[in-house]
Amino acid sequence: MRLLDANYLLRFIMHDNLEMAIEVRTAILSGTVHVQDAVLEEVVHVLKRVYKIDKTVIADAILKFTELENVETENQTVIETCMQYYS
């Protein structure tokens, strides 16, 4: 299992660094990756404040990522609830 940080998750979502996006995709396809809640919080913050992305788009991206088969989170139910309220 690999632990992903915010930089890798941002690259995967934004595809602005193809090399890192491919590395994350490869990691997901080759086994389980884990994303901590704090990392998801940081990603939401950066997507909103730096990239100026709409809240509903952010919530959708986070949910789609965390629902991938080989992605493990600390508490998926809490993430889903938070993203519903956030959007």
Short mmCIF file of N, CA, C and O in Angstrom, two decimals:
data_model
loop_
_atom_site.label_atom_id
_atom_site.label_comp_id
_atom_site.label_asym_id
_atom_site.label_seq_id
_atom_site.Cartn_x
_atom_site.Cartn_y
_atom_site.Cartn_z
N MET A 1 0.84 -1.18 0.00
CA MET A 1 0.00 0.00 0.00
C MET A 1 0.89 1.24 0.00
O MET A 1 1.87 1.30 0.72
N ARG A 2 0.50 2.20 -0.83
CA ARG A 2 1.22 3.47 -0.90
C ARG A 2 0.38 4.57 -0.30
O ARG A 2 -0.85 4.59 -0.46
N LEU A 3 1.02 5.48 0.39
CA LEU A 3 0.35 6.64 0.97
C LEU A 3 0.54 7.81 0.02
O LEU A 3 1.66 8.16 -0.33
N LEU A 4 -0.57 8.41 -0.43
CA LEU A 4 -0.49 9.53 -1.37
C LEU A 4 -0.53 10.86 -0.61
O LEU A 4 -1.30 11.02 0.34
N ASP A 5 0.27 11.81 -1.08
CA ASP A 5 0.21 13.15 -0.50
C ASP A 5 -0.61 14.06 -1.41
O ASP A 5 -1.06 13.67 -2.49
N ALA A 6 -0.80 15.29 -0.98
CA ALA A 6 -1.64 16.23 -1.71
C ALA A 6 -1.11 16.54 -3.10
O ALA A 6 -1.89 16.67 -4.05
N ASN A 7 0.20 16.64 -3.24
CA ASN A 7 0.77 16.95 -4.56
C ASN A 7 0.40 15.91 -5.59
O ASN A 7 0.02 16.24 -6.71
N TYR A 8 0.52 14.65 -5.25
CA TYR A 8 0.19 13.59 -6.18
C TYR A 8 -1.31 13.58 -6.51
O TYR A 8 -1.70 13.42 -7.65
N LEU A 9 -2.12 13.77 -5.50
CA LEU A 9 -3.56 13.78 -5.72
C LEU A 9 -3.97 14.97 -6.60
O LEU A 9 -4.79 14.83 -7.51
N LEU A 10 -3.37 16.13 -6.35
CA LEU A 10 -3.65 17.30 -7.19
C LEU A 10 -3.24 17.07 -8.63
O LEU A 10 -3.97 17.44 -9.56
N ARG A 11 -2.09 16.46 -8.84
CA ARG A 11 -1.62 16.19 -10.20
C ARG A 11 -2.56 15.20 -10.90
O ARG A 11 -2.85 15.33 -12.08
N PHE A 12 -3.06 14.22 -10.15
CA PHE A 12 -3.97 13.23 -10.71
C PHE A 12 -5.29 13.89 -11.12
O PHE A 12 -5.83 13.61 -12.19
N ILE A 13 -5.79 14.77 -10.29
CA ILE A 13 -7.06 15.45 -10.57
C ILE A 13 -6.90 16.49 -11.69
O ILE A 13 -7.72 16.56 -12.61
N MET A 14 -5.84 17.29 -11.62
CA MET A 14 -5.66 18.40 -12.56
C MET A 14 -4.98 18.00 -13.87
O MET A 14 -5.10 18.70 -14.86
N HIS A 15 -4.24 16.92 -13.86
CA HIS A 15 -3.46 16.48 -15.04
C HIS A 15 -2.54 17.59 -15.55
O HIS A 15 -2.31 17.72 -16.75
N ASP A 16 -2.01 18.41 -14.64
CA ASP A 16 -1.11 19.48 -15.06
C ASP A 16 0.36 19.06 -14.98
O ASP A 16 1.25 19.81 -15.38
N ASN A 17 0.61 17.87 -14.47
CA ASN A 17 1.95 17.27 -14.50
C ASN A 17 1.71 15.82 -14.90
O ASN A 17 1.41 14.97 -14.07
N LEU A 18 1.85 15.57 -16.19
CA LEU A 18 1.50 14.26 -16.73
C LEU A 18 2.29 13.14 -16.08
O LEU A 18 1.74 12.07 -15.79
N GLU A 19 3.56 13.37 -15.82
CA GLU A 19 4.40 12.33 -15.22
C GLU A 19 3.86 11.89 -13.86
O GLU A 19 3.75 10.69 -13.58
N MET A 20 3.51 12.85 -13.01
CA MET A 20 2.98 12.52 -11.68
C MET A 20 1.58 11.90 -11.79
O MET A 20 1.25 10.97 -11.04
N ALA A 21 0.77 12.39 -12.71
CA ALA A 21 -0.58 11.82 -12.90
C ALA A 21 -0.49 10.36 -13.31
O ALA A 21 -1.23 9.52 -12.80
N ILE A 22 0.45 10.06 -14.20
CA ILE A 22 0.64 8.67 -14.64
C ILE A 22 1.15 7.82 -13.49
O ILE A 22 0.73 6.67 -13.32
N GLU A 23 2.03 8.38 -12.68
CA GLU A 23 2.57 7.62 -11.53
C GLU A 23 1.46 7.26 -10.55
O GLU A 23 1.42 6.14 -10.04
N VAL A 24 0.54 8.19 -10.29
CA VAL A 24 -0.58 7.91 -9.39
C VAL A 24 -1.49 6.85 -10.01
O VAL A 24 -1.91 5.90 -9.34
N ARG A 25 -1.78 7.01 -11.29
CA ARG A 25 -2.64 6.03 -11.98
C ARG A 25 -2.01 4.64 -11.91
O ARG A 25 -2.69 3.66 -11.61
N THR A 26 -0.72 4.56 -12.15
CA THR A 26 -0.02 3.28 -12.09
C THR A 26 -0.08 2.69 -10.68
O THR A 26 -0.31 1.49 -10.51
N ALA A 27 0.10 3.54 -9.67
CA ALA A 27 0.04 3.07 -8.28
C ALA A 27 -1.35 2.52 -7.95
O ALA A 27 -1.47 1.47 -7.31
N ILE A 28 -2.38 3.20 -8.42
CA ILE A 28 -3.75 2.76 -8.16
C ILE A 28 -4.02 1.43 -8.86
O ILE A 28 -4.64 0.54 -8.28
N LEU A 29 -3.55 1.31 -10.08
CA LEU A 29 -3.79 0.08 -10.83
C LEU A 29 -2.99 -1.11 -10.31
O LEU A 29 -3.39 -2.26 -10.47
N SER A 30 -1.86 -0.82 -9.65
CA SER A 30 -1.00 -1.91 -9.19
C SER A 30 -1.27 -2.34 -7.75
O SER A 30 -0.67 -3.30 -7.27
N GLY A 31 -2.13 -1.66 -7.06
CA GLY A 31 -2.43 -2.03 -5.69
C GLY A 31 -3.16 -0.92 -4.96
O GLY A 31 -3.51 0.10 -5.54
N THR A 32 -3.34 -1.11 -3.70
CA THR A 32 -4.07 -0.16 -2.89
C THR A 32 -3.24 1.07 -2.56
O THR A 32 -2.06 0.97 -2.24
N VAL A 33 -3.87 2.24 -2.66
CA VAL A 33 -3.26 3.48 -2.19
C VAL A 33 -4.13 4.03 -1.07
O VAL A 33 -5.34 3.81 -1.04
N HIS A 34 -3.53 4.71 -0.14
CA HIS A 34 -4.25 5.28 1.01
C HIS A 34 -4.12 6.80 0.97
O HIS A 34 -3.05 7.34 0.71
N VAL A 35 -5.24 7.47 1.24
CA VAL A 35 -5.26 8.92 1.31
C VAL A 35 -5.85 9.32 2.66
O VAL A 35 -6.97 8.94 3.00
N GLN A 36 -5.08 10.07 3.43
CA GLN A 36 -5.54 10.51 4.74
C GLN A 36 -6.53 11.67 4.59
O GLN A 36 -6.49 12.43 3.62
N ASP A 37 -7.41 11.81 5.57
CA ASP A 37 -8.39 12.90 5.55
C ASP A 37 -7.73 14.27 5.44
O ASP A 37 -8.22 15.14 4.72
N ALA A 38 -6.63 14.47 6.14
CA ALA A 38 -5.93 15.76 6.11
C ALA A 38 -5.44 16.09 4.71
O ALA A 38 -5.44 17.25 4.30
N VAL A 39 -5.05 15.07 3.96
CA VAL A 39 -4.61 15.29 2.57
C VAL A 39 -5.80 15.73 1.72
O VAL A 39 -5.68 16.67 0.92
N LEU A 40 -6.94 15.11 1.91
CA LEU A 40 -8.13 15.50 1.17
C LEU A 40 -8.53 16.94 1.50
O LEU A 40 -8.92 17.70 0.62
N GLU A 41 -8.42 17.31 2.76
CA GLU A 41 -8.73 18.68 3.17
C GLU A 41 -7.80 19.67 2.46
O GLU A 41 -8.25 20.72 1.98
N GLU A 42 -6.51 19.35 2.40
CA GLU A 42 -5.55 20.22 1.73
C GLU A 42 -5.86 20.33 0.24
O GLU A 42 -5.80 21.42 -0.34
N VAL A 43 -6.22 19.23 -0.39
CA VAL A 43 -6.55 19.24 -1.81
C VAL A 43 -7.77 20.12 -2.07
O VAL A 43 -7.78 20.92 -3.00
N VAL A 44 -8.79 19.99 -1.25
CA VAL A 44 -9.99 20.82 -1.40
C VAL A 44 -9.60 22.30 -1.28
O VAL A 44 -10.01 23.13 -2.10
N HIS A 45 -8.80 22.63 -0.29
CA HIS A 45 -8.37 24.01 -0.09
C HIS A 45 -7.62 24.54 -1.31
O HIS A 45 -7.90 25.65 -1.79
N VAL A 46 -6.66 23.79 -1.81
CA VAL A 46 -5.86 24.23 -2.96
C VAL A 46 -6.73 24.36 -4.21
O VAL A 46 -6.60 25.35 -4.96
N LEU A 47 -7.59 23.41 -4.45
CA LEU A 47 -8.45 23.49 -5.63
C LEU A 47 -9.36 24.72 -5.59
O LEU A 47 -9.58 25.38 -6.60
N LYS A 48 -9.86 25.07 -4.41
CA LYS A 48 -10.74 26.23 -4.27
C LYS A 48 -9.96 27.54 -4.30
O LYS A 48 -10.30 28.46 -5.04
N ARG A 49 -8.93 27.65 -3.49
CA ARG A 49 -8.22 28.93 -3.33
C ARG A 49 -7.21 29.22 -4.43
O ARG A 49 -7.09 30.36 -4.85
N VAL A 50 -6.49 28.23 -4.87
CA VAL A 50 -5.44 28.45 -5.87
C VAL A 50 -5.99 28.33 -7.29
O VAL A 50 -5.78 29.19 -8.12
N TYR A 51 -6.73 27.24 -7.53
CA TYR A 51 -7.23 26.98 -8.88
C TYR A 51 -8.59 27.61 -9.14
O TYR A 51 -9.07 27.62 -10.27
N LYS A 52 -9.25 28.12 -8.09
CA LYS A 52 -10.55 28.79 -8.20
C LYS A 52 -11.62 27.89 -8.84
O LYS A 52 -12.43 28.33 -9.65
N ILE A 53 -11.60 26.63 -8.47
CA ILE A 53 -12.56 25.67 -9.01
C ILE A 53 -13.83 25.70 -8.16
O ILE A 53 -13.79 25.84 -6.93
N ASP A 54 -14.96 25.57 -8.82
CA ASP A 54 -16.26 25.59 -8.16
C ASP A 54 -16.39 24.43 -7.15
O ASP A 54 -15.90 23.33 -7.40
N LYS A 55 -17.06 24.69 -6.07
CA LYS A 55 -17.22 23.69 -5.00
C LYS A 55 -17.85 22.40 -5.48
O LYS A 55 -17.45 21.32 -5.05
N THR A 56 -18.84 22.48 -6.35
CA THR A 56 -19.49 21.26 -6.81
C THR A 56 -18.55 20.40 -7.66
O THR A 56 -18.58 19.18 -7.58
N VAL A 57 -17.70 21.04 -8.43
CA VAL A 57 -16.72 20.32 -9.25
C VAL A 57 -15.68 19.66 -8.34
O VAL A 57 -15.28 18.51 -8.56
N ILE A 58 -15.26 20.38 -7.30
CA ILE A 58 -14.30 19.83 -6.34
C ILE A 58 -14.89 18.61 -5.64
O ILE A 58 -14.25 17.56 -5.55
N ALA A 59 -16.10 18.76 -5.12
CA ALA A 59 -16.74 17.65 -4.41
C ALA A 59 -16.88 16.44 -5.31
O ALA A 59 -16.60 15.30 -4.90
N ASP A 60 -17.26 16.65 -6.56
CA ASP A 60 -17.40 15.56 -7.51
C ASP A 60 -16.07 14.86 -7.76
O ASP A 60 -15.99 13.63 -7.76
N ALA A 61 -15.01 15.64 -7.93
CA ALA A 61 -13.68 15.07 -8.18
C ALA A 61 -13.19 14.26 -6.98
O ALA A 61 -12.65 13.16 -7.14
N ILE A 62 -13.38 14.79 -5.78
CA ILE A 62 -12.95 14.08 -4.57
C ILE A 62 -13.72 12.77 -4.42
O ILE A 62 -13.13 11.72 -4.14
N LEU A 63 -15.03 12.83 -4.62
CA LEU A 63 -15.84 11.61 -4.48
C LEU A 63 -15.48 10.57 -5.53
O LEU A 63 -15.36 9.39 -5.21
N LYS A 64 -15.30 11.00 -6.75
CA LYS A 64 -14.93 10.04 -7.80
C LYS A 64 -13.59 9.39 -7.49
O LYS A 64 -13.42 8.18 -7.69
N PHE A 65 -12.64 10.18 -7.00
CA PHE A 65 -11.33 9.62 -6.68
C PHE A 65 -11.42 8.64 -5.52
O PHE A 65 -10.90 7.53 -5.59
N THR A 66 -12.08 9.04 -4.45
CA THR A 66 -12.12 8.18 -3.26
C THR A 66 -12.96 6.93 -3.46
O THR A 66 -12.83 5.97 -2.70
N GLU A 67 -13.79 6.91 -4.49
CA GLU A 67 -14.62 5.74 -4.76
C GLU A 67 -13.93 4.76 -5.72
O GLU A 67 -14.49 3.70 -6.00
N LEU A 68 -12.74 5.10 -6.21
CA LEU A 68 -12.01 4.16 -7.06
C LEU A 68 -11.71 2.89 -6.28
O LEU A 68 -11.49 2.93 -5.05
N GLU A 69 -11.68 1.78 -6.96
CA GLU A 69 -11.57 0.47 -6.33
C GLU A 69 -10.36 0.32 -5.40
O GLU A 69 -10.48 -0.20 -4.30
N ASN A 70 -9.20 0.78 -5.80
CA ASN A 70 -7.99 0.57 -5.00
C ASN A 70 -7.62 1.77 -4.13
O ASN A 70 -6.51 1.84 -3.62
N VAL A 71 -8.54 2.70 -3.96
CA VAL A 71 -8.27 3.86 -3.11
C VAL A 71 -8.91 3.63 -1.75
O VAL A 71 -10.10 3.35 -1.63
N GLU A 72 -8.09 3.74 -0.72
CA GLU A 72 -8.54 3.53 0.66
C GLU A 72 -8.48 4.88 1.39
O GLU A 72 -7.53 5.63 1.25
N THR A 73 -9.55 5.17 2.16
CA THR A 73 -9.59 6.40 2.96
C THR A 73 -9.82 6.03 4.41
O THR A 73 -10.10 4.88 4.73
N GLU A 74 -9.73 7.03 5.27
CA GLU A 74 -9.93 6.77 6.70
C GLU A 74 -11.40 6.48 7.02
O GLU A 74 -11.70 5.63 7.83
N ASN A 75 -12.31 7.23 6.37
CA ASN A 75 -13.73 7.02 6.62
C ASN A 75 -14.53 7.55 5.43
O ASN A 75 -14.84 8.74 5.37
N GLN A 76 -14.86 6.68 4.51
CA GLN A 76 -15.54 7.09 3.28
C GLN A 76 -16.90 7.73 3.56
O GLN A 76 -17.29 8.68 2.89
N THR A 77 -17.61 7.26 4.56
CA THR A 77 -18.92 7.83 4.88
C THR A 77 -18.79 9.29 5.29
O THR A 77 -19.59 10.14 4.87
N VAL A 78 -17.79 9.61 6.08
CA VAL A 78 -17.57 10.99 6.51
C VAL A 78 -17.20 11.86 5.30
O VAL A 78 -17.69 12.98 5.15
N ILE A 79 -16.36 11.34 4.42
CA ILE A 79 -15.97 12.09 3.22
C ILE A 79 -17.20 12.38 2.36
O ILE A 79 -17.39 13.52 1.90
N GLU A 80 -18.04 11.38 2.15
CA GLU A 80 -19.25 11.58 1.35
C GLU A 80 -20.17 12.63 1.97
O GLU A 80 -20.68 13.51 1.26
N THR A 81 -20.35 12.57 3.27
CA THR A 81 -21.19 13.54 3.96
C THR A 81 -20.60 14.95 3.85
O THR A 81 -21.32 15.91 3.54
N CYS A 82 -19.31 15.06 4.08
CA CYS A 82 -18.64 16.36 3.99
C CYS A 82 -18.76 16.96 2.60
O CYS A 82 -19.03 18.15 2.44
N MET A 83 -18.57 16.15 1.59
CA MET A 83 -18.64 16.64 0.21
C MET A 83 -20.06 17.04 -0.18
O MET A 83 -20.25 17.99 -0.93
N GLN A 84 -21.05 16.35 0.37
CA GLN A 84 -22.43 16.74 0.12
C GLN A 84 -22.69 18.15 0.68
O GLN A 84 -23.27 19.00 0.01
N TYR A 85 -22.28 18.38 1.93
CA TYR A 85 -22.48 19.68 2.54
C TYR A 85 -21.62 20.75 1.89
O TYR A 85 -22.05 21.88 1.73
N TYR A 86 -20.42 20.39 1.50
CA TYR A 86 -19.50 21.35 0.88
C TYR A 86 -20.02 21.86 -0.45
O TYR A 86 -19.97 23.04 -0.75
N SER A 87 -20.58 20.95 -1.24
CA SER A 87 -21.04 21.37 -2.57
C SER A 87 -22.37 22.10 -2.48
O SER A 87 -22.74 22.83 -3.34
#
